[in-house]
Short mmCIF file of C-alpha atoms and ligand atoms in Angstrom, two decimals:
data_model
loop_
_atom_site.label_atom_id
_atom_site.label_comp_id
_atom_site.label_asym_id
_atom_site.label_seq_id
_atom_site.Cartn_x
_atom_site.Cartn_y
_atom_site.Cartn_z
CA UNK A 1 -1.58 -27.68 13.69
CA UNK A 2 -1.52 -31.47 13.74
CA UNK A 3 1.77 -33.30 13.26
CA UNK A 4 0.48 -34.86 10.04
CA UNK A 5 -0.45 -31.49 8.56
CA UNK A 6 2.85 -30.01 9.67
CA UNK A 7 4.82 -32.80 8.03
CA UNK A 8 2.78 -32.51 4.83
CA UNK A 9 3.36 -28.77 4.57
CA UNK A 10 7.03 -29.22 5.43
CA UNK A 11 7.74 -31.81 2.76
CA UNK A 12 5.93 -29.90 0.01
CA UNK A 13 7.67 -26.65 0.96
CA UNK A 14 11.05 -28.37 1.13
CA UNK A 15 10.50 -29.85 -2.30
CA UNK A 16 9.57 -26.48 -3.73
CA UNK A 17 12.10 -24.16 -2.16
CA UNK A 18 15.46 -24.62 -3.81
CA UNK A 19 17.38 -23.00 -0.96
CA UNK A 20 15.73 -25.09 1.71
CA UNK A 21 17.92 -27.69 3.43
CA UNK A 22 16.82 -29.74 6.39
CA UNK A 23 19.14 -30.50 9.29
CA UNK A 24 21.75 -27.75 8.84
CA UNK A 25 22.84 -25.51 11.67
CA UNK A 26 20.84 -22.32 11.64
CA UNK A 27 20.46 -19.02 13.41
CA UNK A 28 17.41 -16.80 13.08
CA UNK A 29 17.77 -13.62 11.05
CA UNK A 30 15.59 -10.54 11.16
CA UNK A 31 15.18 -8.08 8.31
CA UNK A 32 15.28 -4.38 9.12
CA UNK A 33 13.73 -2.50 6.24
CA UNK A 34 12.02 0.52 4.81
CA UNK A 35 9.30 0.65 2.17
CA UNK A 36 11.00 3.06 -0.16
CA UNK A 37 9.97 5.51 -2.86
CA UNK A 38 9.13 2.77 -5.35
CA UNK A 39 7.16 0.78 -2.80
CA UNK A 40 9.67 -2.03 -2.49
CA UNK A 41 10.96 -3.10 0.91
CA UNK A 42 14.74 -2.76 1.12
CA UNK A 43 17.05 -3.15 4.06
CA UNK A 44 19.48 -5.47 5.80
CA UNK A 45 19.34 -8.66 7.77
CA UNK A 46 20.75 -8.96 11.29
CA UNK A 47 20.91 -11.92 13.69
CA UNK A 48 17.64 -11.77 15.61
CA UNK A 49 19.58 -11.69 18.89
CA UNK A 50 21.02 -8.33 17.80
CA UNK A 51 17.63 -6.70 17.34
CA UNK A 52 17.11 -5.43 20.86
CA UNK A 53 20.22 -3.28 20.55
CA UNK A 54 19.58 -1.90 17.08
CA UNK A 55 17.18 0.93 18.02
CA UNK A 56 20.16 2.45 19.86
CA UNK A 57 22.79 1.78 17.20
CA UNK A 58 20.82 1.74 13.97
CA UNK A 59 21.87 -0.02 10.76
CA UNK A 60 23.95 1.88 8.24
CA UNK A 61 22.16 3.07 5.09
CA UNK A 62 23.12 5.16 2.09
CA UNK A 63 21.16 8.28 1.07
CA UNK A 64 21.38 7.38 -2.60
CA UNK A 65 19.48 4.13 -1.94
CA UNK A 66 16.31 6.22 -2.07
CA UNK A 67 17.06 6.64 -5.77
CA UNK A 68 17.09 2.88 -6.54
CA UNK A 69 14.11 2.67 -8.84
CA UNK A 70 11.73 -0.27 -9.30
CA UNK A 71 14.08 -1.75 -11.89
CA UNK A 72 17.08 -1.51 -9.58
CA UNK A 73 18.65 1.39 -11.45
CA UNK A 74 19.98 4.59 -9.91
CA UNK A 75 19.51 7.40 -12.42
CA UNK A 76 20.49 10.98 -11.79
CA UNK A 77 20.97 11.21 -8.02
CA UNK A 78 21.17 14.34 -5.89
CA UNK A 79 23.18 12.38 -3.29
CA UNK A 80 26.01 10.82 -5.29
CA UNK A 81 27.98 8.23 -3.37
CA UNK A 82 28.26 10.46 -0.34
CA UNK A 83 26.94 10.33 3.16
CA UNK A 84 25.49 7.94 5.67
CA UNK A 85 22.12 7.70 7.31
CA UNK A 86 20.83 5.12 9.77
CA UNK A 87 17.92 2.75 9.65
CA UNK A 88 16.42 2.66 13.10
CA UNK A 89 14.05 -0.26 13.65
CA UNK A 90 10.75 0.49 15.35
CA UNK A 91 9.69 -2.44 17.50
CA UNK A 92 6.08 -1.32 17.30
CA UNK A 93 6.30 -2.27 13.60
CA UNK A 94 7.69 -5.77 13.95
CA UNK A 95 6.32 -9.11 12.81
CA UNK A 96 7.71 -12.57 13.43
CA UNK A 97 6.03 -15.45 11.64
CA UNK A 98 6.85 -19.10 12.21
CA UNK A 99 5.15 -21.02 9.39
CA UNK A 100 5.99 -24.22 11.26
CA UNK A 101 7.15 -25.82 8.01
CA UNK A 102 10.81 -26.03 8.98
CA UNK A 103 11.61 -23.03 6.77
CA UNK A 104 13.12 -19.75 7.94
CA UNK A 105 11.27 -17.47 10.33
CA UNK A 106 9.77 -14.45 8.53
CA UNK A 107 10.97 -11.69 10.81
CA UNK A 108 10.57 -8.12 9.60
CA UNK A 109 11.00 -4.87 11.47
CA UNK A 110 10.18 -1.61 9.74
CA UNK A 111 12.56 1.23 10.31
CA UNK A 112 12.79 5.00 10.33
CA UNK A 113 15.70 6.57 8.53
CA UNK A 114 17.61 9.06 10.62
CA UNK A 115 20.67 11.26 10.45
CA UNK A 116 23.64 10.24 12.58
CA UNK A 117 22.52 12.75 15.26
CA UNK A 118 19.17 10.97 15.54
CA UNK A 119 17.10 13.62 13.76
CA UNK A 120 14.75 12.43 10.97
CA UNK A 121 16.30 12.22 7.51
CA UNK A 122 14.60 14.47 4.94
CA UNK A 123 13.75 11.48 2.71
CA UNK A 124 12.43 9.07 5.36
CA UNK A 125 9.09 7.73 4.06
CA UNK A 126 7.72 7.09 7.56
CA UNK A 127 8.60 10.61 8.63
CA UNK A 128 6.75 11.93 5.56
CA UNK A 129 3.58 10.26 6.86
CA UNK A 130 4.25 11.31 10.45
CA UNK A 131 4.44 14.97 9.42
CA UNK A 132 1.11 14.68 7.59
CA UNK A 133 -0.52 13.05 10.62
CA UNK A 134 0.88 15.78 12.87
CA UNK A 135 -0.70 18.42 10.62
CA UNK A 136 -4.03 16.60 10.93
CA UNK A 137 -3.70 16.33 14.69
CA UNK A 138 -3.21 20.10 14.89
CA UNK A 139 -6.67 20.50 13.35
CA UNK A 140 -8.59 19.95 16.55
CA UNK A 141 -6.92 16.69 17.50
CA UNK A 142 -8.01 14.70 14.45
CA UNK A 143 -6.70 11.17 13.95
CA UNK A 144 -6.78 9.04 10.85
CA UNK A 145 -8.16 5.52 10.76
CA UNK A 146 -7.13 3.75 7.57
CA UNK A 147 -7.22 0.33 5.96
CA UNK A 148 -5.61 -0.78 2.71
CA UNK A 149 -7.71 -3.16 0.60
CA UNK A 150 -5.26 -4.88 -1.70
CA UNK A 151 -5.61 -7.01 -4.82
CA UNK A 152 -2.97 -9.36 -6.17
CA UNK A 153 -2.42 -12.23 -8.53
CA UNK A 154 -1.46 -15.60 -7.05
CA UNK A 155 0.52 -17.68 -9.53
CA UNK A 156 -0.24 -20.97 -7.77
CA UNK A 157 -3.49 -21.49 -9.67
CA UNK A 158 -4.13 -22.12 -13.35
CA UNK A 159 -5.02 -19.07 -15.43
CA UNK A 160 -8.50 -20.04 -16.53
CA UNK A 161 -10.85 -17.15 -17.29
CA UNK A 162 -11.32 -14.78 -14.39
CA UNK A 163 -11.77 -15.65 -10.73
CA UNK A 164 -14.98 -13.60 -10.48
CA UNK A 165 -15.64 -14.23 -6.78
CA UNK A 166 -16.28 -17.84 -7.71
CA UNK A 167 -16.12 -20.58 -5.07
CA UNK A 168 -14.18 -22.76 -7.49
CA UNK A 169 -11.48 -20.10 -7.82
CA UNK A 170 -11.54 -19.67 -4.05
CA UNK A 171 -10.98 -23.41 -3.62
CA UNK A 172 -8.32 -23.75 -6.33
CA UNK A 173 -5.79 -21.75 -4.34
CA UNK A 174 -5.61 -24.74 -1.99
CA UNK A 175 -4.19 -23.96 1.42
CA UNK A 176 -2.43 -20.75 0.38
CA UNK A 177 -5.33 -18.66 1.73
CA UNK A 178 -5.38 -20.48 5.08
CA UNK A 179 -1.61 -20.20 5.54
CA UNK A 180 -1.75 -16.51 4.55
CA UNK A 181 -4.54 -15.69 6.99
CA UNK A 182 -2.72 -17.59 9.76
CA UNK A 183 0.44 -15.56 9.02
CA UNK A 184 -1.50 -12.29 9.14
CA UNK A 185 -3.02 -13.34 12.46
CA UNK A 186 0.43 -14.24 13.85
CA UNK A 187 1.58 -10.79 12.77
CA UNK A 188 -1.06 -9.26 15.02
CA UNK A 189 -3.32 -8.11 12.20
CA UNK A 190 -7.04 -8.85 12.06
CA UNK A 191 -7.78 -10.46 8.70
CA UNK A 192 -11.32 -9.63 7.57
CA UNK A 193 -11.76 -11.02 4.06
CA UNK A 194 -9.86 -13.17 1.57
CA UNK A 195 -11.57 -13.63 -1.76
CA UNK A 196 -11.24 -14.64 -5.38
CA UNK A 197 -11.43 -11.27 -7.18
CA UNK A 198 -12.66 -10.59 -10.70
CA UNK A 199 -9.44 -10.95 -12.72
CA UNK A 200 -7.44 -13.95 -13.88
CA UNK A 201 -5.79 -15.60 -10.82
CA UNK A 202 -6.70 -12.47 -8.88
CA UNK A 203 -7.35 -12.47 -5.11
CA UNK A 204 -8.01 -9.75 -2.57
CA UNK A 205 -7.37 -9.37 1.12
CA UNK A 206 -8.56 -6.93 3.75
CA UNK A 207 -7.69 -6.53 7.41
CA UNK A 208 -9.19 -4.35 10.14
CA UNK A 209 -8.10 -0.70 9.83
CA UNK A 210 -5.52 0.88 12.10
CA UNK A 211 -4.77 4.36 13.38
CA UNK A 212 -2.15 6.62 11.82
CA UNK A 213 1.30 5.28 11.01
CA UNK A 214 0.32 1.71 11.91
CA UNK A 215 -2.12 1.65 8.97
CA UNK A 216 0.75 2.06 6.49
CA UNK A 217 2.98 -0.39 8.38
CA UNK A 218 0.16 -2.92 8.17
CA UNK A 219 -0.29 -2.35 4.44
CA UNK A 220 3.33 -3.40 4.01
CA UNK A 221 2.90 -6.47 6.21
CA UNK A 222 -0.19 -7.49 4.23
CA UNK A 223 1.80 -7.37 0.99
CA UNK A 224 4.94 -8.96 2.28
CA UNK A 225 3.11 -11.80 3.99
CA UNK A 226 1.22 -12.60 0.78
CA UNK A 227 4.58 -12.75 -0.99
CA UNK A 228 6.22 -14.72 1.82
CA UNK A 229 3.37 -17.22 1.99
CA UNK A 230 3.26 -17.67 -1.77
CA UNK A 231 7.01 -18.27 -1.68
CA UNK A 232 6.51 -21.15 0.77
CA UNK A 233 4.32 -22.78 -1.86
CA UNK A 234 6.91 -22.15 -4.57
CA UNK A 235 4.74 -19.46 -6.18
CA UNK A 236 4.37 -15.69 -6.23
CA UNK A 237 1.86 -13.16 -5.12
CA UNK A 238 2.22 -10.18 -7.40
CA UNK A 239 0.66 -6.82 -6.58
CA UNK A 240 1.78 -5.21 -9.84
CA UNK A 241 -0.83 -2.62 -10.90
CA UNK A 242 -1.87 -4.61 -13.98
CA UNK A 243 -0.51 -7.80 -15.51
CA UNK A 244 -2.22 -7.80 -18.87
CA UNK A 245 -3.15 -4.62 -20.76
CA UNK A 246 -6.44 -6.30 -21.69
CA UNK A 247 -7.22 -7.47 -18.17
CA UNK A 248 -8.26 -5.81 -14.92
CA UNK A 249 -5.81 -4.21 -12.55
CA UNK A 250 -4.69 -4.81 -8.99
CA UNK A 251 -5.95 -1.82 -7.07
CA UNK A 252 -4.99 -0.70 -3.60
CA UNK A 253 -8.05 1.00 -2.19
CA UNK A 254 -7.29 3.16 0.80
CA UNK A 255 -10.22 3.43 3.20
CA UNK A 256 -10.02 6.47 5.45
CA UNK A 257 -12.11 8.00 8.20
CA UNK A 258 -11.50 10.54 10.93
CA UNK A 259 -11.50 10.04 14.68
CA UNK A 260 -11.34 12.59 17.44
CA UNK A 261 -8.83 12.62 20.28
CA UNK A 262 -10.95 10.19 22.28
CA UNK A 263 -11.21 7.79 19.34
CA UNK A 264 -14.81 8.68 18.49
CA UNK A 265 -15.76 8.58 14.79
CA UNK A 266 -16.36 12.08 13.37
CA UNK A 267 -16.87 11.33 9.66
CA UNK A 268 -20.57 10.48 9.63
CA UNK A 269 -23.55 12.84 9.54
CA UNK A 270 -26.66 11.28 7.98
CA UNK A 271 -28.29 14.72 7.62
CA UNK A 272 -25.64 16.16 5.29
CA UNK A 273 -24.84 15.58 1.57
CA UNK A 274 -22.96 12.31 1.02
CA UNK A 275 -23.63 11.65 4.76
CA UNK A 276 -20.27 13.34 5.43
CA UNK A 277 -19.80 15.51 8.51
CA UNK A 278 -18.67 19.09 7.82
CA UNK A 279 -15.02 18.32 8.66
CA UNK A 280 -15.06 15.09 6.64
CA UNK A 281 -16.52 16.95 3.66
CA UNK A 282 -13.67 19.47 3.85
CA UNK A 283 -11.09 16.69 4.19
CA UNK A 284 -12.56 14.86 1.20
CA UNK A 285 -12.79 18.07 -0.84
CA UNK A 286 -9.07 18.72 -0.25
CA UNK A 287 -8.21 15.25 -1.52
CA UNK A 288 -10.45 15.72 -4.54
CA UNK A 289 -8.93 19.11 -5.29
CA UNK A 290 -5.40 17.69 -5.45
CA UNK A 291 -6.25 14.25 -6.79
CA UNK A 292 -4.77 14.51 -10.32
CA UNK A 293 -1.41 15.50 -8.77
CA UNK A 294 -1.75 12.96 -5.96
CA UNK A 295 -1.78 10.22 -8.61
CA UNK A 296 1.96 10.86 -9.08
CA UNK A 297 2.41 9.47 -5.56
CA UNK A 298 -0.44 6.97 -5.23
CA UNK A 299 -0.38 5.48 -8.75
CA UNK A 300 3.32 5.89 -9.50
CA UNK A 301 4.21 3.37 -12.21
CA UNK A 302 3.84 3.75 -15.95
CA UNK A 303 1.35 0.88 -16.03
CA UNK A 304 -0.78 2.46 -13.28
CA UNK A 305 -2.23 4.45 -16.20
CA UNK A 306 -3.18 1.31 -18.07
CA UNK A 307 -5.11 0.16 -15.00
CA UNK A 308 -6.93 3.51 -14.74
CA UNK A 309 -8.81 3.29 -18.04
CA UNK A 310 -12.58 2.76 -18.54
CA UNK A 311 -14.49 -0.44 -17.81
CA UNK A 312 -12.12 -1.96 -15.26
CA UNK A 313 -13.76 -0.67 -12.07
CA UNK A 314 -10.79 1.63 -11.79
CA UNK A 315 -11.12 5.42 -11.69
CA UNK A 316 -10.55 7.69 -14.67
CA UNK A 317 -11.80 11.06 -13.39
CA UNK A 318 -11.30 12.88 -10.10
CA UNK A 319 -14.82 12.51 -8.76
CA UNK A 320 -16.64 11.58 -5.63
CA UNK A 321 -19.41 9.01 -5.92
CA UNK A 322 -21.74 7.30 -3.52
CA UNK A 323 -21.14 3.56 -3.70
CA UNK A 324 -19.71 3.95 -7.22
CA UNK A 325 -16.82 1.60 -8.03
CA UNK A 326 -15.71 3.70 -10.98
CA UNK A 327 -15.38 6.79 -8.78
CA UNK A 328 -12.02 7.99 -7.48
CA UNK A 329 -13.46 8.68 -4.06
CA UNK A 330 -16.16 6.23 -3.17
CA UNK A 331 -18.43 6.93 -0.24
CA UNK A 332 -18.79 3.43 1.16
CA UNK A 333 -22.08 1.95 2.33
CA UNK A 334 -23.01 1.22 5.92
CA UNK A 335 -25.12 -1.68 7.01
CA UNK A 336 -27.88 -1.22 9.54
CA UNK A 337 -27.89 -4.76 10.94
CA UNK A 338 -28.79 -5.41 14.56
CA UNK A 339 -26.31 -3.76 16.92
CA UNK A 340 -24.41 -2.08 14.08
CA UNK A 341 -22.99 1.42 14.38
CA UNK A 342 -23.00 3.23 11.01
CA UNK A 343 -20.78 6.01 12.33
CA UNK A 344 -18.04 3.45 13.05
CA UNK A 345 -18.46 1.67 9.71
CA UNK A 346 -18.61 4.79 7.57
CA UNK A 347 -15.52 5.57 5.50
CA UNK A 348 -14.27 7.05 2.26
CA UNK A 349 -12.38 4.91 -0.22
CA UNK A 350 -9.51 6.44 -2.21
CA UNK A 351 -9.24 4.28 -5.35
CA UNK A 352 -6.54 5.71 -7.69
CA UNK A 353 -3.80 3.88 -5.79
CA UNK A 354 -1.76 0.74 -6.35
CA UNK A 355 1.10 -1.21 -4.86
CA UNK A 356 3.81 0.61 -6.81
CA UNK A 357 3.32 3.29 -4.15
CA UNK A 358 4.96 3.28 -0.76
CA UNK A 359 1.99 3.23 1.65
CA UNK A 360 3.72 5.93 3.71
CA UNK A 361 3.98 8.31 0.78
CA UNK A 362 0.51 7.50 -0.57
CA UNK A 363 -1.25 7.96 2.75
CA UNK A 364 0.88 10.97 3.71
CA UNK A 365 0.11 12.81 0.46
CA UNK A 366 -3.62 12.05 0.76
CA UNK A 367 -3.65 13.33 4.36
CA UNK A 368 -1.76 16.51 3.41
CA UNK A 369 -4.33 17.27 0.72
CA UNK A 370 -7.16 16.51 3.16
CA UNK A 371 -5.66 18.85 5.77
CA UNK A 372 -5.57 21.65 3.23
CA UNK A 373 -9.24 21.01 2.57
CA UNK A 374 -10.01 21.46 6.27
CA UNK A 375 -7.79 24.52 6.65
CA UNK A 376 -9.43 26.21 3.66
CA UNK A 377 -12.94 24.93 4.50
CA UNK A 378 -13.28 23.45 1.00
CA UNK A 379 -16.65 22.12 -0.16
CA UNK A 380 -17.55 19.18 -2.37
CA UNK A 381 -19.65 19.63 -5.50
CA UNK A 382 -23.27 18.62 -4.93
CA UNK A 383 -24.01 14.97 -5.82
CA UNK A 384 -25.81 16.22 -8.97
CA UNK A 385 -22.76 18.18 -10.11
CA UNK A 386 -20.13 15.67 -9.00
CA UNK A 387 -19.50 14.06 -12.37
CA UNK A 388 -19.86 17.19 -14.52
CA UNK A 389 -17.31 19.16 -12.50
CA UNK A 390 -14.75 16.34 -12.28
CA UNK A 391 -11.23 16.89 -13.58
CA UNK A 392 -9.69 14.06 -15.60
CA UNK A 393 -7.01 11.96 -13.98
CA UNK A 394 -3.59 12.06 -15.66
CA UNK A 395 -3.16 9.69 -18.59
CA UNK A 396 0.47 8.85 -17.91
CA UNK A 397 2.99 8.88 -15.07
CA UNK A 398 4.87 11.77 -16.73
CA UNK A 399 1.65 13.82 -16.85
CA UNK A 400 1.04 13.05 -13.18
CA UNK A 401 4.59 14.10 -12.26
CA UNK A 402 4.16 17.37 -14.14
CA UNK A 403 0.99 18.06 -12.16
CA UNK A 404 2.79 17.29 -8.90
CA UNK A 405 5.68 19.55 -9.89
CA UNK A 406 3.22 22.35 -10.67
CA UNK A 407 1.46 21.97 -7.31
CA UNK A 408 2.88 24.74 -5.12
CA UNK A 409 1.77 23.01 -1.91
CA UNK A 410 3.69 19.83 -2.76
CA UNK A 411 6.97 21.48 -1.68
CA UNK A 412 5.48 21.85 1.78
CA UNK A 413 4.29 18.24 1.88
CA UNK A 414 7.59 16.74 0.78
CA UNK A 415 10.23 19.32 1.57
CA UNK A 416 12.48 20.37 -1.32
CA UNK A 417 15.01 17.54 -1.03
CA UNK A 418 12.47 14.71 -1.08
CA UNK A 419 10.35 16.29 -3.81
CA UNK A 420 13.38 16.73 -6.05
CA UNK A 421 14.55 13.17 -5.30
CA UNK A 422 11.04 11.80 -5.92
CA UNK A 423 10.65 13.46 -9.32
CA UNK A 424 14.13 12.37 -10.44
CA UNK A 425 13.55 8.83 -9.17
CA UNK A 426 10.25 8.45 -11.00
CA UNK A 427 11.59 9.93 -14.23
CA UNK A 428 14.47 7.45 -14.14
CA UNK A 429 11.83 4.71 -13.90
CA UNK A 430 9.96 6.04 -16.93
CA UNK A 431 13.21 6.07 -18.90
CA UNK A 432 13.63 2.32 -18.38
CA UNK A 433 10.29 1.33 -19.90
CA UNK A 434 9.12 4.18 -22.12
CA UNK A 435 10.13 2.45 -25.35
CA UNK A 436 8.44 -0.83 -24.41
CA UNK A 437 4.95 -1.83 -25.50
CA UNK A 438 2.20 -1.87 -22.84
CA UNK A 439 2.39 -5.68 -22.66
CA UNK A 440 6.17 -5.59 -22.21
CA UNK A 441 5.86 -2.94 -19.51
CA UNK A 442 3.32 -5.10 -17.68
CA UNK A 443 5.71 -8.02 -17.89
CA UNK A 444 8.62 -6.00 -16.47
CA UNK A 445 6.59 -4.66 -13.55
CA UNK A 446 5.08 -8.09 -12.82
CA UNK A 447 8.57 -9.35 -11.98
CA UNK A 448 9.06 -6.63 -9.39
CA UNK A 449 5.83 -6.26 -7.46
N1 LIG B 1 -9.64 -4.26 -9.69
C1 LIG B 1 -10.23 -2.95 -9.56
C2 LIG B 1 -9.12 -1.89 -9.47
O1 LIG B 1 -8.17 -1.99 -10.16
C3 LIG B 1 -11.16 -2.83 -8.39
C4 LIG B 1 -12.26 -3.83 -8.26
C5 LIG B 1 -13.06 -3.59 -6.98
O2 LIG B 1 -13.92 -2.72 -6.96
O3 LIG B 1 -12.74 -4.22 -5.98
O4 LIG B 1 -9.16 -0.96 -8.71
MG1 LIG B 2 -11.51 -5.52 -5.14
#
């Protein structure tokens, strides 16, 4: 970055950030956090010099914090005020971004939550995903490659019509996009696309997929760096599922494919229906089978069910479709350009998800359902039957929670303590907004995501 550009960015950021003061003494802080049940990152700051020691000591945490809902309220809690658990930072999930604007370093380390004896806590979101990935690995050494395609609204541009992939809307965000992509790169991610999406002030970002747990860690970094970068410009990036009941939503589309132990793709078979290999068909069929209940985890806000209504390119039925943007599971295209490898490109897109979900819980639940599909050798309906046989998706968060509660297998995915906590947590969230109009609910959620 040239000195002139650096100074320009610095003075505009300093003017915009009320808490920014030049020339004071400072010491770098790092944030140790978890992406909790409501998909928000919570945790504690420590001096960065302390970080190296923290994996051994942990950072104190309270079990009941898992019950803090999106609106900051703790409803009925199974934990009361009792107990202590530890946040243990994982240095393989650490990012440190210097925006070079004189502002604070964005230093975030994601943590596991453990009991004092070091064993995993029953409500640790990362452990939830780890257990699902271990179940998959037991099925012949399968690994999951996943990427989260995320949409958000950037408040730094005027709300004029929709963005609609338009170059003018792309340009109007100024240097936000460049700063954001540079931050993602500094975080060690591989940004792939940044675009002006269809909706009003709506943008979308994708990065290269990652294996296993890292995919969910990266989904969190992608969100937090959009928010952090927007903050430098004095604006917000909001990933709330939908901002206007008459508009389009912000989806989180989870792209998944399977790899074998050696890292070879095992999802693609051009000779079979949907071009899915036998094991990938079973995995997909398991997800499809449980999809209405999975929505309780992947689309877990009340307004997620405003997003998932017709004519918004969001799913409304539990179906699988080839290159269909209204389908819940979209079989993505491959491109046969020179030197391309369709087996490596090929993936399945899970679309009934949004940023109210913790990526660990969303991906973990999807993998658990997929594993069941493999274990029971489930089959997909034929492409001709796919739509006719599709179950509807739930129409509200409460309906989705009831489906999850009625799913016998869910106790195995979550364990009894986490499932009970999850249902109570989400019902406390519904209680906050159930009397509000759809527009008021959108407004409340927009402040939080
Ligand atoms: N915004 C749409 C959603 O809520 C998705 C548009 C697209 O296909 O990218 O999922
Ligand atoms: Mg999109």
